[in-house]
PDB file of C-alpha atoms in Angstrom:
ATOM      1  CA  MET A   1     116.958 128.283  36.213  1.00  0.00           C
ATOM      2  CA  LEU A   2     120.365 128.100  34.670  1.00  0.00           C
ATOM      3  CA  THR A   3     120.523 127.372  30.997  1.00  0.00           C
ATOM      4  CA  TRP A   4     122.133 124.280  29.102  1.00  0.00           C
ATOM      5  CA  LEU A   5     124.192 124.687  25.439  1.00  0.00           C
ATOM      6  CA  ALA A   6     122.690 121.029  24.207  1.00  0.00           C
ATOM      7  CA  SER A   7     124.446 122.287  20.281  1.00  0.00           C
ATOM      8  CA  PRO A   8     127.476 123.937  19.274  1.00  0.00           C
ATOM      9  CA  ASP A   9     124.388 126.878  17.766  1.00  0.00           C
ATOM     10  CA  ASP A  10     122.401 127.572  20.837  1.00  0.00           C
ATOM     11  CA  PRO A  11     123.871 130.890  21.819  1.00  0.00           C
ATOM     12  CA  LEU A  12     124.641 132.256  25.895  1.00  0.00           C
ATOM     13  CA  PRO A  13     122.117 133.382  27.816  1.00  0.00           C
ATOM     14  CA  ASP A  14     122.271 137.039  28.529  1.00  0.00           C
ATOM     15  CA  THR A  15     124.141 137.819  31.290  1.00  0.00           C
ATOM     16  CA  ARG A  16     121.384 138.950  32.815  1.00  0.00           C
ATOM     17  CA  HIS A  17     120.380 135.189  34.039  1.00  0.00           C
ATOM     18  CA  ALA A  18     123.416 134.574  35.556  1.00  0.00           C
ATOM     19  CA  LEU A  19     122.540 133.452  39.069  1.00  0.00           C
ATOM     20  CA  PRO A  20     122.716 136.957  41.154  1.00  0.00           C
ATOM     21  CA  ALA A  21     124.700 137.735  44.458  1.00  0.00           C
ATOM     22  CA  GLY A  22     123.465 135.498  46.790  1.00  0.00           C
ATOM     23  CA  SER A  23     123.367 132.087  45.498  1.00  0.00           C
ATOM     24  CA  GLU A  24     125.869 128.935  45.305  1.00  0.00           C
ATOM     25  CA  ALA A  25     127.261 130.033  42.436  1.00  0.00           C
ATOM     26  CA  PRO A  26     127.253 133.897  41.657  1.00  0.00           C
ATOM     27  CA  GLY A  27     128.211 134.724  38.177  1.00  0.00           C
ATOM     28  CA  LEU A  28     126.872 131.353  36.635  1.00  0.00           C
ATOM     29  CA  VAL A  29     125.459 131.831  33.369  1.00  0.00           C
ATOM     30  CA  ALA A  30     125.678 128.733  31.422  1.00  0.00           C
ATOM     31  CA  ALA A  31     126.597 125.345  31.477  1.00  0.00           C
ATOM     32  CA  GLY A  32     127.310 122.931  28.620  1.00  0.00           C
ATOM     33  CA  GLU A  33     130.101 120.692  26.664  1.00  0.00           C
ATOM     34  CA  ASP A  34     131.329 122.644  24.208  1.00  0.00           C
ATOM     35  CA  LEU A  35     135.243 124.317  24.374  1.00  0.00           C
ATOM     36  CA  SER A  36     135.052 125.444  20.420  1.00  0.00           C
ATOM     37  CA  PRO A  37     137.654 128.772  19.249  1.00  0.00           C
ATOM     38  CA  ARG A  38     133.681 130.376  18.019  1.00  0.00           C
ATOM     39  CA  ARG A  39     132.370 129.467  21.341  1.00  0.00           C
ATOM     40  CA  LEU A  40     135.247 130.990  23.359  1.00  0.00           C
ATOM     41  CA  ALA A  41     134.896 134.180  21.023  1.00  0.00           C
ATOM     42  CA  GLU A  42     131.057 134.408  21.357  1.00  0.00           C
ATOM     43  CA  ALA A  43     131.623 134.338  25.312  1.00  0.00           C
ATOM     44  CA  TYR A  44     134.299 136.973  25.783  1.00  0.00           C
ATOM     45  CA  ALA A  45     132.862 138.899  23.378  1.00  0.00           C
ATOM     46  CA  ARG A  46     130.210 139.679  26.077  1.00  0.00           C
ATOM     47  CA  GLY A  47     132.317 138.897  29.483  1.00  0.00           C
ATOM     48  CA  ILE A  48     131.599 135.143  29.695  1.00  0.00           C
ATOM     49  CA  PHE A  49     134.580 132.275  30.635  1.00  0.00           C
ATOM     50  CA  PRO A  50     134.557 129.147  31.317  1.00  0.00           C
ATOM     51  CA  TRP A  51     135.692 127.804  34.619  1.00  0.00           C
ATOM     52  CA  TYR A  52     135.149 124.262  36.212  1.00  0.00           C
ATOM     53  CA  SER A  53     135.903 121.497  37.923  1.00  0.00           C
ATOM     54  CA  GLU A  54     137.357 118.178  36.932  1.00  0.00           C
ATOM     55  CA  GLY A  55     133.809 115.681  36.379  1.00  0.00           C
ATOM     56  CA  GLN A  56     132.258 118.685  35.812  1.00  0.00           C
ATOM     57  CA  PRO A  57     130.194 120.476  32.559  1.00  0.00           C
ATOM     58  CA  VAL A  58     131.992 123.413  30.881  1.00  0.00           C
ATOM     59  CA  LEU A  59     131.341 126.301  33.456  1.00  0.00           C
ATOM     60  CA  TRP A  60     130.130 129.426  31.896  1.00  0.00           C
ATOM     61  CA  TRP A  61     130.530 132.782  34.741  1.00  0.00           C
ATOM     62  CA  SER A  62     129.479 135.979  34.190  1.00  0.00           C
ATOM     63  CA  PRO A  63     130.827 137.750  37.557  1.00  0.00           C
ATOM     64  CA  ASP A  64     129.220 140.672  38.781  1.00  0.00           C
ATOM     65  CA  PRO A  65     131.569 142.449  39.870  1.00  0.00           C
ATOM     66  CA  ARG A  66     134.416 142.373  37.562  1.00  0.00           C
ATOM     67  CA  MET A  67     137.979 143.093  38.869  1.00  0.00           C
ATOM     68  CA  VAL A  68     139.910 144.818  36.400  1.00  0.00           C
ATOM     69  CA  LEU A  69     143.679 146.112  35.564  1.00  0.00           C
ATOM     70  CA  PRO A  70     143.204 149.351  34.305  1.00  0.00           C
ATOM     71  CA  VAL A  71     146.593 150.023  32.893  1.00  0.00           C
ATOM     72  CA  ALA A  72     147.442 153.613  33.468  1.00  0.00           C
ATOM     73  CA  GLU A  73     146.422 152.431  37.015  1.00  0.00           C
ATOM     74  CA  PHE A  74     149.113 149.485  37.811  1.00  0.00           C
ATOM     75  CA  LYS A  75     150.534 150.710  40.443  1.00  0.00           C
ATOM     76  CA  LEU A  76     154.455 149.615  39.987  1.00  0.00           C
ATOM     77  CA  SER A  77     155.801 149.286  43.658  1.00  0.00           C
ATOM     78  CA  HIS A  78     159.507 150.916  44.253  1.00  0.00           C
ATOM     79  CA  SER A  79     160.267 147.003  45.069  1.00  0.00           C
ATOM     80  CA  LEU A  80     159.338 145.841  41.611  1.00  0.00           C
ATOM     81  CA  ARG A  81     160.851 148.602  39.807  1.00  0.00           C
ATOM     82  CA  LYS A  82     164.240 148.528  40.638  1.00  0.00           C
ATOM     83  CA  THR A  83     164.117 143.986  40.426  1.00  0.00           C
ATOM     84  CA  LEU A  84     162.400 145.412  37.055  1.00  0.00           C
ATOM     85  CA  ARG A  85     165.448 147.770  35.797  1.00  0.00           C
ATOM     86  CA  ARG A  86     167.981 144.757  37.538  1.00  0.00           C
ATOM     87  CA  PHE A  87     166.078 142.635  34.577  1.00  0.00           C
ATOM     88  CA  ILE A  88     165.606 144.791  31.835  1.00  0.00           C
ATOM     89  CA  ALA A  89     170.245 145.352  32.087  1.00  0.00           C
ATOM     90  CA  ALA A  90     171.206 142.457  32.511  1.00  0.00           C
ATOM     91  CA  PRO A  91     171.936 140.251  28.932  1.00  0.00           C
ATOM     92  CA  GLN A  92     170.531 137.276  30.263  1.00  0.00           C
ATOM     93  CA  CYS A  93     166.970 138.143  30.715  1.00  0.00           C
ATOM     94  CA  GLN A  94     164.118 138.532  27.975  1.00  0.00           C
ATOM     95  CA  VAL A  95     160.302 138.592  28.060  1.00  0.00           C
ATOM     96  CA  ARG A  96     159.270 137.095  25.036  1.00  0.00           C
ATOM     97  CA  ILE A  97     155.605 136.920  23.524  1.00  0.00           C
ATOM     98  CA  ASP A  98     154.298 133.822  22.374  1.00  0.00           C
ATOM     99  CA  HIS A  99     157.779 131.912  22.534  1.00  0.00           C
ATOM    100  CA  ASP A 100     156.795 128.559  24.390  1.00  0.00           C
ATOM    101  CA  PHE A 101     153.120 128.877  24.837  1.00  0.00           C
ATOM    102  CA  PRO A 102     152.164 125.078  25.200  1.00  0.00           C
ATOM    103  CA  ALA A 103     154.527 125.120  28.531  1.00  0.00           C
ATOM    104  CA  VAL A 104     153.114 128.168  29.843  1.00  0.00           C
ATOM    105  CA  ILE A 105     149.353 126.973  29.850  1.00  0.00           C
ATOM    106  CA  HIS A 106     151.648 124.241  31.721  1.00  0.00           C
ATOM    107  CA  ALA A 107     152.831 126.056  33.974  1.00  0.00           C
ATOM    108  CA  CYS A 108     149.687 127.352  35.398  1.00  0.00           C
ATOM    109  CA  ALA A 109     148.126 124.350  35.031  1.00  0.00           C
ATOM    110  CA  THR A 110     150.362 122.191  37.577  1.00  0.00           C
ATOM    111  CA  THR A 111     152.433 124.765  39.369  1.00  0.00           C
ATOM    112  CA  PRO A 112     151.331 124.281  43.258  1.00  0.00           C
ATOM    113  CA  ARG A 113     149.661 126.609  45.099  1.00  0.00           C
ATOM    114  CA  ASP A 114     148.743 127.346  48.099  1.00  0.00           C
ATOM    115  CA  GLY A 115     145.435 126.676  49.503  1.00  0.00           C
ATOM    116  CA  GLN A 116     144.840 125.689  46.493  1.00  0.00           C
ATOM    117  CA  ASP A 117     144.408 121.975  46.156  1.00  0.00           C
ATOM    118  CA  GLY A 118     144.191 120.689  41.987  1.00  0.00           C
ATOM    119  CA  THR A 119     143.599 123.059  39.103  1.00  0.00           C
ATOM    120  CA  TRP A 120     140.864 124.697  36.874  1.00  0.00           C
ATOM    121  CA  ILE A 121     142.655 124.053  33.895  1.00  0.00           C
ATOM    122  CA  GLN A 122     141.623 120.779  32.846  1.00  0.00           C
ATOM    123  CA  PRO A 123     143.202 118.963  29.594  1.00  0.00           C
ATOM    124  CA  GLU A 124     140.580 120.023  27.434  1.00  0.00           C
ATOM    125  CA  LEU A 125     140.703 123.328  28.287  1.00  0.00           C
ATOM    126  CA  GLN A 126     144.140 123.721  27.758  1.00  0.00           C
ATOM    127  CA  ALA A 127     143.837 121.988  24.356  1.00  0.00           C
ATOM    128  CA  ALA A 128     140.736 124.456  22.985  1.00  0.00           C
ATOM    129  CA  TYR A 129     143.049 128.083  24.471  1.00  0.00           C
ATOM    130  CA  GLY A 130     145.160 126.489  22.587  1.00  0.00           C
ATOM    131  CA  ALA A 131     143.600 125.660  19.493  1.00  0.00           C
ATOM    132  CA  TRP A 132     142.387 129.356  20.036  1.00  0.00           C
ATOM    133  CA  HIS A 133     146.265 130.740  20.590  1.00  0.00           C
ATOM    134  CA  ARG A 134     146.972 128.863  17.105  1.00  0.00           C
ATOM    135  CA  LEU A 135     144.593 131.386  15.261  1.00  0.00           C
ATOM    136  CA  GLY A 136     145.985 134.572  16.909  1.00  0.00           C
ATOM    137  CA  ALA A 137     143.622 135.119  19.986  1.00  0.00           C
ATOM    138  CA  VAL A 138     145.463 134.069  22.612  1.00  0.00           C
ATOM    139  CA  HIS A 139     149.116 135.211  24.317  1.00  0.00           C
ATOM    140  CA  SER A 140     151.916 134.160  26.259  1.00  0.00           C
ATOM    141  CA  PHE A 141     153.989 136.384  28.076  1.00  0.00           C
ATOM    142  CA  GLU A 142     156.686 135.121  29.048  1.00  0.00           C
ATOM    143  CA  THR A 143     159.914 135.491  31.317  1.00  0.00           C
ATOM    144  CA  TRP A 144     163.443 133.926  30.852  1.00  0.00           C
ATOM    145  CA  ILE A 145     166.453 133.969  32.805  1.00  0.00           C
ATOM    146  CA  ASP A 146     170.011 132.553  31.513  1.00  0.00           C
ATOM    147  CA  GLY A 147     167.548 130.543  28.325  1.00  0.00           C
ATOM    148  CA  ARG A 148     164.937 129.423  30.909  1.00  0.00           C
ATOM    149  CA  LEU A 149     161.005 129.880  31.599  1.00  0.00           C
ATOM    150  CA  VAL A 150     160.537 131.006  34.802  1.00  0.00           C
ATOM    151  CA  GLY A 151     157.356 132.367  34.731  1.00  0.00           C
ATOM    152  CA  GLY A 152     154.486 134.133  33.184  1.00  0.00           C
ATOM    153  CA  LEU A 153     150.516 134.095  32.743  1.00  0.00           C
ATOM    154  CA  TYR A 154     148.390 133.747  28.775  1.00  0.00           C
ATOM    155  CA  GLY A 155     145.332 135.491  28.529  1.00  0.00           C
ATOM    156  CA  VAL A 156     143.228 136.645  25.588  1.00  0.00           C
ATOM    157  CA  ASN A 157     142.666 139.406  23.233  1.00  0.00           C
ATOM    158  CA  LEU A 158     140.123 140.786  21.200  1.00  0.00           C
ATOM    159  CA  GLY A 159     140.140 144.110  19.859  1.00  0.00           C
ATOM    160  CA  ARG A 160     141.849 146.153  21.992  1.00  0.00           C
ATOM    161  CA  MET A 161     140.522 143.859  25.012  1.00  0.00           C
ATOM    162  CA  PHE A 162     142.744 141.897  26.793  1.00  0.00           C
ATOM    163  CA  PHE A 163     141.732 139.056  29.178  1.00  0.00           C
ATOM    164  CA  GLY A 164     143.973 137.329  31.569  1.00  0.00           C
ATOM    165  CA  GLU A 165     143.891 134.033  32.156  1.00  0.00           C
ATOM    166  CA  SER A 166     146.518 132.983  34.655  1.00  0.00           C
ATOM    167  CA  MET A 167     150.002 132.916  36.047  1.00  0.00           C
ATOM    168  CA  PHE A 168     152.850 131.618  37.120  1.00  0.00           C
ATOM    169  CA  SER A 169     155.957 132.031  38.982  1.00  0.00           C
ATOM    170  CA  HIS A 170     159.208 129.316  39.710  1.00  0.00           C
ATOM    171  CA  ALA A 171     161.786 132.890  40.616  1.00  0.00           C
ATOM    172  CA  THR A 172     161.572 135.803  42.356  1.00  0.00           C
ATOM    173  CA  ASP A 173     159.202 138.536  40.919  1.00  0.00           C
ATOM    174  CA  ALA A 174     158.628 135.976  37.596  1.00  0.00           C
ATOM    175  CA  SER A 175     154.954 136.190  37.045  1.00  0.00           C
ATOM    176  CA  LYS A 176     155.007 140.594  38.057  1.00  0.00           C
ATOM    177  CA  ILE A 177     157.913 140.879  35.041  1.00  0.00           C
ATOM    178  CA  ALA A 178     155.132 138.923  32.567  1.00  0.00           C
ATOM    179  CA  LEU A 179     152.364 141.625  33.870  1.00  0.00           C
ATOM    180  CA  ALA A 180     154.787 144.979  33.951  1.00  0.00           C
ATOM    181  CA  ALA A 181     155.670 143.972  30.286  1.00  0.00           C
ATOM    182  CA  LEU A 182     152.163 142.688  29.469  1.00  0.00           C
ATOM    183  CA  VAL A 183     150.346 146.131  31.159  1.00  0.00           C
ATOM    184  CA  ALA A 184     154.218 148.028  28.995  1.00  0.00           C
ATOM    185  CA  PHE A 185     152.850 145.696  25.459  1.00  0.00           C
ATOM    186  CA  CYS A 186     149.187 147.210  26.420  1.00  0.00           C
ATOM    187  CA  ARG A 187     149.313 150.638  26.778  1.00  0.00           C
ATOM    188  CA  ALA A 188     151.331 151.228  23.697  1.00  0.00           C
ATOM    189  CA  HIS A 189     149.302 149.287  21.511  1.00  0.00           C
ATOM    190  CA  GLY A 190     145.949 151.361  23.043  1.00  0.00           C
ATOM    191  CA  ILE A 191     144.772 148.739  25.246  1.00  0.00           C
ATOM    192  CA  ALA A 192     143.051 150.493  28.376  1.00  0.00           C
ATOM    193  CA  LEU A 193     141.572 147.821  30.443  1.00  0.00           C
ATOM    194  CA  ILE A 194     142.837 143.596  31.219  1.00  0.00           C
ATOM    195  CA  ASP A 195     140.263 141.558  32.655  1.00  0.00           C
ATOM    196  CA  CYS A 196     141.776 139.581  36.345  1.00  0.00           C
ATOM    197  CA  GLN A 197     137.787 138.355  36.606  1.00  0.00           C
ATOM    198  CA  GLN A 198     137.473 137.730  40.267  1.00  0.00           C
ATOM    199  CA  ARG A 199     139.371 139.376  43.083  1.00  0.00           C
ATOM    200  CA  THR A 200     142.023 138.842  44.895  1.00  0.00           C
ATOM    201  CA  ALA A 201     144.187 140.849  47.587  1.00  0.00           C
ATOM    202  CA  HIS A 202     147.344 140.690  44.874  1.00  0.00           C
ATOM    203  CA  LEU A 203     146.174 141.909  41.921  1.00  0.00           C
ATOM    204  CA  GLY A 204     143.808 144.596  44.116  1.00  0.00           C
ATOM    205  CA  SER A 205     147.992 145.392  45.648  1.00  0.00           C
ATOM    206  CA  LEU A 206     149.141 145.763  41.393  1.00  0.00           C
ATOM    207  CA  GLY A 207     146.009 148.500  40.921  1.00  0.00           C
ATOM    208  CA  ALA A 208     142.997 146.544  39.709  1.00  0.00           C
ATOM    209  CA  ARG A 209     139.660 146.747  40.785  1.00  0.00           C
ATOM    210  CA  GLU A 210     136.269 145.829  40.853  1.00  0.00           C
ATOM    211  CA  ILE A 211     133.394 147.238  38.270  1.00  0.00           C
ATOM    212  CA  ASP A 212     130.634 146.235  38.243  1.00  0.00           C
ATOM    213  CA  ARG A 213     129.142 144.416  35.172  1.00  0.00           C
ATOM    214  CA  PRO A 214     127.018 146.915  32.239  1.00  0.00           C
ATOM    215  CA  THR A 215     130.290 149.043  32.712  1.00  0.00           C
ATOM    216  CA  PHE A 216     132.925 146.137  31.936  1.00  0.00           C
ATOM    217  CA  GLU A 217     130.057 145.305  29.676  1.00  0.00           C
ATOM    218  CA  GLY A 218     130.102 148.618  28.085  1.00  0.00           C
ATOM    219  CA  HIS A 219     133.654 148.992  27.838  1.00  0.00           C
ATOM    220  CA  LEU A 220     134.081 145.751  25.959  1.00  0.00           C
ATOM    221  CA  ALA A 221     131.162 146.751  23.656  1.00  0.00           C
ATOM    222  CA  ARG A 222     133.452 149.987  22.734  1.00  0.00           C
ATOM    223  CA  THR A 223     136.616 147.589  22.492  1.00  0.00           C
ATOM    224  CA  VAL A 224     136.277 144.076  20.939  1.00  0.00           C
ATOM    225  CA  THR A 225     134.898 144.819  17.606  1.00  0.00           C
ATOM    226  CA  LEU A 226     138.141 147.093  17.321  1.00  0.00           C
ATOM    227  CA  GLN A 227     141.509 146.519  14.817  1.00  0.00           C
ATOM    228  CA  PRO A 228     143.549 143.919  17.156  1.00  0.00           C
ATOM    229  CA  PRO A 229     147.897 144.447  17.379  1.00  0.00           C
ATOM    230  CA  GLU A 230     149.292 143.408  14.921  1.00  0.00           C
ATOM    231  CA  ASP A 231     152.859 142.672  16.402  1.00  0.00           C
ATOM    232  CA  TRP A 232     152.921 140.498  18.635  1.00  0.00           C
ATOM    233  CA  THR A 233     156.377 141.014  20.037  1.00  0.00           C
ATOM    234  CA  TYR A 234     158.018 142.867  22.911  1.00  0.00           C
ATOM    235  CA  ASP A 235     160.266 145.284  22.194  1.00  0.00           C
ATOM    236  CA  GLU A 236     162.809 146.867  25.233  1.00  0.00           C
ATOM    237  CA  SER A 237     161.145 149.931  23.872  1.00  0.00           C
ATOM    238  CA  HIS A 238     157.790 149.155  25.389  1.00  0.00           C
ATOM    239  CA  TRP A 239     159.349 149.436  29.484  1.00  0.00           C
ATOM    240  CA  THR A 240     159.394 153.409  28.398  1.00  0.00           C
ATOM    241  CA  GLN A 241     155.376 153.202  28.884  1.00  0.00           C
ATOM    242  CA  LEU A 242     156.432 152.474  32.488  1.00  0.00           C
ATOM    243  CA  GLY A 243     159.639 154.455  33.137  1.00  0.00           C
ATOM    244  CA  LEU A 244     161.616 152.189  32.653  1.00  0.00           C
ATOM    245  CA  GLY A 245     165.522 152.746  31.671  1.00  0.00           C
ATOM    246  CA  THR A 246     168.083 150.166  32.173  1.00  0.00           C
ATOM    247  CA  GLY A 247     170.396 149.356  34.882  1.00  0.00           C
ATOM    248  CA  PRO A 248     173.793 147.410  35.272  1.00  0.00           C
ATOM    249  CA  VAL A 249     172.522 144.381  38.341  1.00  0.00           C
ATOM    250  CA  PRO A 250     171.153 141.387  36.831  1.00  0.00           C
ATOM    251  CA  ALA A 251     168.175 139.569  38.617  1.00  0.00           C
ATOM    252  CA  SER A 252     168.050 135.966  39.606  1.00  0.00           C
ATOM    253  CA  SER A 253     166.165 133.050  42.764  1.00  0.00           C
ATOM    254  CA  SER A 254     163.307 131.037  42.788  1.00  0.00           C
ATOM    255  CA  VAL A 255     159.824 131.055  44.458  1.00  0.00           C
ATOM    256  CA  THR A 256     155.892 130.245  43.331  1.00  0.00           C
ATOM    257  CA  GLU A 257     153.526 132.798  43.595  1.00  0.00           C
ATOM    258  CA  THR A 258     149.868 132.955  43.017  1.00  0.00           C
ATOM    259  CA  SER A 259     147.215 132.907  40.261  1.00  0.00           C
ATOM    260  CA  PRO A 260     144.913 134.990  39.246  1.00  0.00           C
ATOM    261  CA  ARG A 261     141.900 133.114  39.525  1.00  0.00           C
ATOM    262  CA  PRO A 262     141.477 130.103  42.304  1.00  0.00           C
ATOM    263  CA  ALA A 263     140.526 126.606  42.229  1.00  0.00           C
ATOM    264  CA  ALA A 264     137.075 126.121  40.575  1.00  0.00           C
ATOM    265  CA  PRO A 265     133.905 124.855  42.457  1.00  0.00           C
TER     266      PRO A 265
END
């Protein structure tokens, strides 16, 4: 039976009680209404995240298996490497962290995506992650060209763990640039794993893979209580984590890419 969280003080159930594979909603753990930073922190520390559609209660999920990106296994293709070298060399191109978080989460919620109707990033979710961002737990990695935000992603940091939430792109490879910057930042700060939540072919092409729930939760237990990074600014020296230098040709153009999480049920 699905657990209903009637009060903010009701604890989330053990993830072993999540609906199993083969059910109508595999990985569904609980439902309720509370989206406070305290509830979000409780959930993420245990590998549970909110995901729901308009008109539904807050649904809490713990999928098994879990899609993760080990930062040591990030696949930097030849074409993406060339793109990054051009981007790094161009003075009008920058990666920024938390420069305009509201714009990033809004773009993630409103950018049209092939095969998806609507968004799972409801207004109340935007408000909830915005509040948690102001408390220092949620961060955006942003791709800027000519003073314009053209792509990015946002996610949650607990200890030495990063949980990716969504990304958007309004210029060619802009979200991939932000993801590469996140990987470089994580390598520089001892964060070994980025949670991607659910499997997509796009993330798989970049090195993400599935692990089982016990393995994922074991990693969380070892990392979420560690001291988080203190400095959330992006330094150009972080690119050396990917073996990148500078090049003479600037980056440009515009397309739209996909989100790491599909529309909610």
